Structures are given as C-alpha cells and as structure tokens.
PDB file of C-alpha atoms in Angstrom:
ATOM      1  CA  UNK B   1       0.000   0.000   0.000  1.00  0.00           C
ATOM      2  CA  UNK B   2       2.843   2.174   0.687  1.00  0.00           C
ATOM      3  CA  UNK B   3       3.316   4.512  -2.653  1.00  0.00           C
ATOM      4  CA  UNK B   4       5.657   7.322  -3.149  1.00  0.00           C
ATOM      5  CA  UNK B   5       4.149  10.725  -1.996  1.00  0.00           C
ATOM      6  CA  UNK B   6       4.907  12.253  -5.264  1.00  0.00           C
ATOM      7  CA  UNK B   7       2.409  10.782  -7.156  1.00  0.00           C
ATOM      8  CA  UNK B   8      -0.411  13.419  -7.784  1.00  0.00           C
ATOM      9  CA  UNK B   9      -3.078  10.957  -8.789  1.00  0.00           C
ATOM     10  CA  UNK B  10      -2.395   7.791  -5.993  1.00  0.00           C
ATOM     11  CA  UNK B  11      -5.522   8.489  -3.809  1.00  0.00           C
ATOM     12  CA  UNK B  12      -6.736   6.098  -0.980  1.00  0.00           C
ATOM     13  CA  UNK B  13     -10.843   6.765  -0.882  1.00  0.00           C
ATOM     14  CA  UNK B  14     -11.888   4.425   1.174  1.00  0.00           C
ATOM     15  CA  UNK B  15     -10.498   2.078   3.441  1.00  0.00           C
ATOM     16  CA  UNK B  16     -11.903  -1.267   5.698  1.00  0.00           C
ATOM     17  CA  UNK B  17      -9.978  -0.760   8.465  1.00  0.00           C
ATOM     18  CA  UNK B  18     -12.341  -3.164  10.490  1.00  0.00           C
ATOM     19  CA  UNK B  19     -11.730  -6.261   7.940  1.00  0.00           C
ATOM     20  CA  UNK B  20      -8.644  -7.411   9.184  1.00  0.00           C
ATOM     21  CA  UNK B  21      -9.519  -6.945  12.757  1.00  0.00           C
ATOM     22  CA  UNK B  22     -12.513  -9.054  12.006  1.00  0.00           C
ATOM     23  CA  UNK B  23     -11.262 -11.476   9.525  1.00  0.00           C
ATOM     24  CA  UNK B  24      -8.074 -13.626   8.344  1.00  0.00           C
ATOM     25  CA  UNK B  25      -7.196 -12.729   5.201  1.00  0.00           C
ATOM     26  CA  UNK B  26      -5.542 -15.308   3.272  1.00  0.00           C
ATOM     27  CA  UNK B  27      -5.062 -13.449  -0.279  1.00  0.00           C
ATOM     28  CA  UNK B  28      -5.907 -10.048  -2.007  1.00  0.00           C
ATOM     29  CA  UNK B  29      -6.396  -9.228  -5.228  1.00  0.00           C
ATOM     30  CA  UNK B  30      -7.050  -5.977  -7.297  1.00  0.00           C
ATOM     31  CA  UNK B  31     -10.545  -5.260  -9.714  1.00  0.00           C
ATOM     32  CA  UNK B  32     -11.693  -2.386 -11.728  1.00  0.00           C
ATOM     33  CA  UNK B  33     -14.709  -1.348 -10.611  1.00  0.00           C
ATOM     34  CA  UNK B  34     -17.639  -0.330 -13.288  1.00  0.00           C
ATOM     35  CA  UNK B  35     -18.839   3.450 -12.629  1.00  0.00           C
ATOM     36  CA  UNK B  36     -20.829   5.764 -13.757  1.00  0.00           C
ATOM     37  CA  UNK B  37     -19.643   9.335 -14.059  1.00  0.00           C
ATOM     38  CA  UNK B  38     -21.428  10.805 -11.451  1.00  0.00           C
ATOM     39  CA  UNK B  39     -19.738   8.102  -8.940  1.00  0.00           C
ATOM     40  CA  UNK B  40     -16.541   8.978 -10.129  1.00  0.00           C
ATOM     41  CA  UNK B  41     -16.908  12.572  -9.199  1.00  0.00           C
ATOM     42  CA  UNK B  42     -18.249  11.573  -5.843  1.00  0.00           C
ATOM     43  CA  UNK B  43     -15.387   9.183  -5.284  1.00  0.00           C
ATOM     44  CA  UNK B  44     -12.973  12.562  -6.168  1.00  0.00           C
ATOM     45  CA  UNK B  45     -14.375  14.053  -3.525  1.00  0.00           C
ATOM     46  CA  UNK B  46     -13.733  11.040  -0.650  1.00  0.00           C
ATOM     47  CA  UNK B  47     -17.336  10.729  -0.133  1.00  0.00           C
ATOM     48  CA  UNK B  48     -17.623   7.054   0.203  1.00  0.00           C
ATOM     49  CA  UNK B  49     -17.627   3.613   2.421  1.00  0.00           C
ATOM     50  CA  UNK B  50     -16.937   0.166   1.919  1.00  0.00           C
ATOM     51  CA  UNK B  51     -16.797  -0.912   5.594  1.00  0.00           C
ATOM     52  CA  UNK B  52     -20.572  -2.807   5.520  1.00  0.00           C
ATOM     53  CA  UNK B  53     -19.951  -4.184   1.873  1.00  0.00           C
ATOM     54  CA  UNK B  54     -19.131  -7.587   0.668  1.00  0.00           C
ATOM     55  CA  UNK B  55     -18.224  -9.185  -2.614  1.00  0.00           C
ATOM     56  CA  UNK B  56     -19.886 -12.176  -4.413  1.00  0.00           C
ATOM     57  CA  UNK B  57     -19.237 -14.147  -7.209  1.00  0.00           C
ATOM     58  CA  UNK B  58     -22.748 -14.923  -8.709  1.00  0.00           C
ATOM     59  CA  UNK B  59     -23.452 -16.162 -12.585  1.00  0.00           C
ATOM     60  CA  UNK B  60     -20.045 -16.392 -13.181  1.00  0.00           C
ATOM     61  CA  UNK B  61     -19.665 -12.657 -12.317  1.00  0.00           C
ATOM     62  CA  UNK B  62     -18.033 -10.770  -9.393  1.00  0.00           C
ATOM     63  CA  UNK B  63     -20.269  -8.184  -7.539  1.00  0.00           C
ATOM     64  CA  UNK B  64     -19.449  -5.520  -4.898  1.00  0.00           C
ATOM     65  CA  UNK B  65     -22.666  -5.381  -2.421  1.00  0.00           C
ATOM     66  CA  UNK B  66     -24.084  -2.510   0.206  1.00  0.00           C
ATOM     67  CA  UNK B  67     -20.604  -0.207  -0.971  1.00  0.00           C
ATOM     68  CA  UNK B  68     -21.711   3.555  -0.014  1.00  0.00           C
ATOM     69  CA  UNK B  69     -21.187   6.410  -2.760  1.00  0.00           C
ATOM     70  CA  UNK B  70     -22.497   9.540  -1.916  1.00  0.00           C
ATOM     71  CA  UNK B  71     -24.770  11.413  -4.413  1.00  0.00           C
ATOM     72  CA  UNK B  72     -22.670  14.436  -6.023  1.00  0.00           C
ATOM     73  CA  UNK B  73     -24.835  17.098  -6.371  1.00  0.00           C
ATOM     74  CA  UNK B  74     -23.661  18.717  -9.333  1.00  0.00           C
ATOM     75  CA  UNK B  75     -24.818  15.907 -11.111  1.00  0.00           C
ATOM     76  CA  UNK B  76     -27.630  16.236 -13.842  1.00  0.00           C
ATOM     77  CA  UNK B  77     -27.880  12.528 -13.795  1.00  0.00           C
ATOM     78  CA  UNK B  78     -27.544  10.832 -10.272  1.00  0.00           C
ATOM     79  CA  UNK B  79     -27.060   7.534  -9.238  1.00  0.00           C
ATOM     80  CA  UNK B  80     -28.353   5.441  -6.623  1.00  0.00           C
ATOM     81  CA  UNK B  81     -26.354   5.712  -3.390  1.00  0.00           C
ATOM     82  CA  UNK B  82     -26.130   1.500  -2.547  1.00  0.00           C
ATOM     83  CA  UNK B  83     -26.937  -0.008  -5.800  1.00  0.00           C
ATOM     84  CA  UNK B  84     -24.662  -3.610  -6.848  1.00  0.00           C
ATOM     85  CA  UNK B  85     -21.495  -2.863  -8.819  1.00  0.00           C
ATOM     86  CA  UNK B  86     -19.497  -4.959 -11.283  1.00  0.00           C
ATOM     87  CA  UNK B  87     -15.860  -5.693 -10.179  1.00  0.00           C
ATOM     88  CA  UNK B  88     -13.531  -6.781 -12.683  1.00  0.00           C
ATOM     89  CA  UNK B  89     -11.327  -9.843 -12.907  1.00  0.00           C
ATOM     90  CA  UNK B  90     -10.189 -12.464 -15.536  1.00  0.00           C
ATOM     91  CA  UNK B  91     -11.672 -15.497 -15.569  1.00  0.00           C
ATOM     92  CA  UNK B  92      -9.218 -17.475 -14.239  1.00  0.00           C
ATOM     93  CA  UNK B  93      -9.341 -14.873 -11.220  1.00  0.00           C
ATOM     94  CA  UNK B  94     -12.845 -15.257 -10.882  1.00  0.00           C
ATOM     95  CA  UNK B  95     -12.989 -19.499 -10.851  1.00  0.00           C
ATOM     96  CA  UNK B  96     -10.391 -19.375  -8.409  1.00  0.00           C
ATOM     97  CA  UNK B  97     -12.428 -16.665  -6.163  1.00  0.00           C
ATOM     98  CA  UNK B  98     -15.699 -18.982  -6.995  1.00  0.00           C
ATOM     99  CA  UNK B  99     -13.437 -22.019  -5.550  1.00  0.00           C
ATOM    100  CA  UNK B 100     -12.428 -20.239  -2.813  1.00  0.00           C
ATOM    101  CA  UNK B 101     -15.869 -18.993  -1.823  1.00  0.00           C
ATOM    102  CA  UNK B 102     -18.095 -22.118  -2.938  1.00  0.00           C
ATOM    103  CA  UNK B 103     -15.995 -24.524  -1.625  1.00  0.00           C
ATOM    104  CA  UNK B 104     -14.128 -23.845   1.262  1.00  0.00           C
ATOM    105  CA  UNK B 105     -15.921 -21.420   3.143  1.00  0.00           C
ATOM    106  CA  UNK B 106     -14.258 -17.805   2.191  1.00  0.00           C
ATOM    107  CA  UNK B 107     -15.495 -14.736   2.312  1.00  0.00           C
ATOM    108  CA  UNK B 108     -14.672 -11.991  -0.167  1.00  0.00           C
ATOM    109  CA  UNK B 109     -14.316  -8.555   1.881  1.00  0.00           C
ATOM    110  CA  UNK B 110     -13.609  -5.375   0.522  1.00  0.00           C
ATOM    111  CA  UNK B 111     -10.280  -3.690   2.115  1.00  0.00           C
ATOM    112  CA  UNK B 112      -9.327  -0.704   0.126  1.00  0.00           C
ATOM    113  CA  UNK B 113     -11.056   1.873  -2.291  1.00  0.00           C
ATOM    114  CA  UNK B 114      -8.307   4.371  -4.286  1.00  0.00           C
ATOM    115  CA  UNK B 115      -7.602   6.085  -7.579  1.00  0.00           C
ATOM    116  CA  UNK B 116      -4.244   3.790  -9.021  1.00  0.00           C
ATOM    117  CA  UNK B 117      -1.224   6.014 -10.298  1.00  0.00           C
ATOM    118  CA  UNK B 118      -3.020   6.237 -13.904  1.00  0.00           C
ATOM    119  CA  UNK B 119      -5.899   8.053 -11.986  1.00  0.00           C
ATOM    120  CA  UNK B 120      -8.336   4.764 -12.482  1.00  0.00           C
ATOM    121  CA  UNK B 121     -10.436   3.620  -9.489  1.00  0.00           C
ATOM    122  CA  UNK B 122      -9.976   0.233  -8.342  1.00  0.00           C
ATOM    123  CA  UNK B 123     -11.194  -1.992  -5.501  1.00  0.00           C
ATOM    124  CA  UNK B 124      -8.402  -4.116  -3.520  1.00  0.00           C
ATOM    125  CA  UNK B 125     -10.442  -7.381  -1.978  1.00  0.00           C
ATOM    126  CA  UNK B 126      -9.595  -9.814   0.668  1.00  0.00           C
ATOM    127  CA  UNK B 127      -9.821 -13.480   0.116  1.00  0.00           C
ATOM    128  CA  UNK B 128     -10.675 -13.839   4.611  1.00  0.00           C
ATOM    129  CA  UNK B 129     -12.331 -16.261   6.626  1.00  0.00           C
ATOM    130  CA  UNK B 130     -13.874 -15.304   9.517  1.00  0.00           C
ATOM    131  CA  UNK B 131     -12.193 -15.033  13.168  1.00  0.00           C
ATOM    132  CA  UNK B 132     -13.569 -16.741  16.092  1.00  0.00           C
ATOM    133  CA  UNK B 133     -14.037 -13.847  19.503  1.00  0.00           C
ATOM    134  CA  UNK B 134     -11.076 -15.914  20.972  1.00  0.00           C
ATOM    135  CA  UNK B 135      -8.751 -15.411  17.710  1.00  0.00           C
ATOM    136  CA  UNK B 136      -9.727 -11.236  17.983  1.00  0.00           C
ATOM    137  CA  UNK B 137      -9.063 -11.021  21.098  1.00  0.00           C
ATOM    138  CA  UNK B 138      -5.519 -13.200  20.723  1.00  0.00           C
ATOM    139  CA  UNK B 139      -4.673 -10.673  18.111  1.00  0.00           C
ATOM    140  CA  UNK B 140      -5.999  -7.450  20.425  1.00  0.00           C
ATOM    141  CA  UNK B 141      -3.280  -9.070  23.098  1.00  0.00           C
ATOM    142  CA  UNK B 142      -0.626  -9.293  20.490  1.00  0.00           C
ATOM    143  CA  UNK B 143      -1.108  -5.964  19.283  1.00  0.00           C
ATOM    144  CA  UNK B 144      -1.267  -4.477  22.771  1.00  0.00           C
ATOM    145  CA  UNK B 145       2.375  -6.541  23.710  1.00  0.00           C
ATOM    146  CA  UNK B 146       3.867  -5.190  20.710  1.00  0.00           C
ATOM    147  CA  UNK B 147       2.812  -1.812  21.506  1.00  0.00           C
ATOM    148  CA  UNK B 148       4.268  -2.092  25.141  1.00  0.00           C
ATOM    149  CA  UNK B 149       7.663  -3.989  24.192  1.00  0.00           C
ATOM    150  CA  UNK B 150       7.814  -0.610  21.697  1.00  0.00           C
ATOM    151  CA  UNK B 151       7.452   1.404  24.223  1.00  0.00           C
ATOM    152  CA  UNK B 152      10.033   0.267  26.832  1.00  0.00           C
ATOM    153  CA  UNK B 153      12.504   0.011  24.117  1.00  0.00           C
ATOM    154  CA  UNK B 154      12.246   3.554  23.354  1.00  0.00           C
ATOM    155  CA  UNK B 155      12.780   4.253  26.630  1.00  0.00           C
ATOM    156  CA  UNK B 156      15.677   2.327  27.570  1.00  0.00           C
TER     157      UNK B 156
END
C-alpha cells in the first residue's frame, strides 16, 4: 500500500480498516470497478464507504454489495447511493475466487477503495475467513504486547 508521496493521482478513498480486525485474510487481489460518471466525481471528492460491503461471485460474475457512494450534487444525472457494482477480474481470477468462496468457506471482503497512479479507481479485496471472539481477542493481546515492548525500548 505504501506509494511514493509524489504521485499526484495515488488516492486512498476508502479504506476497511475493520476487515482485518474481524477477519483472516488469506489473499488479495485488485478489480476495476464499473462506474458511472457521477460516482466517479463523488469518489474525487472522498465521499464514500466500503466498511458494511461484501463481494460475491454470482453467474459467473463478481459483484461488490451494500458499498456507499455519496450522491454528487452537481450531477444532472444521479445515481443510486447503494446499488450492486461490477468488479472486474479475468476469468481465471474469478474461478479461483468462486473455488475459494463455494468450496471452502471464504469470504470476499472489501479492504481498500483508491484512484491507481493512472488516476483509475480500483477496488483491492480480501480473500478472509472469519475469526472466532477468541482469535480477535488473541490478536488485540498481540497488538497491545507489541505496543508495550515498543514502548520500553524507546525508553531504555
């Protein structure tokens, strides 16, 4: 995730910051995402949230569900705020996420929305499986003992 600073058109939009508390996540991979114009100038303006949305593979096609865009109100054609939206992927991409999904139990989450260096928007999703309360609050611990063991070597 970390790109240089100097890029002008590198722009995070949205981000699931919950997901990996939440979930596992085995794999990523990066769509498109089909928009319509009025989105696009929404999305330009950070109005936006992915953190309730999912993705599906259905009909041999992969969907991003319940993703946010604010209306832009400049627009002479809106859109509707939740509606489904088309991800892109290859084939090949999108049997493997079927596999993945279908047979063993995966769950496609959304974890970043951005504007690429070529100033396209695309959708970075998690291949997760869901944590158990114990394995969140193992990785809460974790967190927390890193955080300390930081903290008394900075001292020392």
């Amino acid at each position: 995730m970390a790109k240089p600073k100097t890029d002008p058109n590198y722009k995070v939009i949205a981000e699931n910051r919950r997901a990996r508390f939440d979930y596992a996540i085995e794999d990523d991979l990066e769509c498109g995402i089909i928009l319509t114009g009025s989105e696009v100038k929404s999305l330009r303006e950070n109005t936006s949230n992915v953190a309730e949305s999912y993705a599906a593979v259905e009909n041999g096609e992969l969907w991003l569900v319940n993703s946010y865009i604010a209306p832009y109100e400049r627009a002479m054609f809106g859109h509707e705020e939740r509606r489904r939206r088309k991800l892109l992927a290859s084939k090949k991409e999108l049997a493997r996420l079927w596999n993945e999904t279908q047979r063993k139990g995966m769950t496609l989450v959304p974890l970043v929305l951005y504007f690429n260096h070529k100033g396209i928007a695309k959708l970075k999703i998690g291949i997760a499986k869901g944590k158990k309360n114990h394995d969140k609050r193992e990785t809460e611990a974790k967190r927390d003992w890193n955080r300390q063991k930081q903290r008394l070597l900075k001292q020392s």
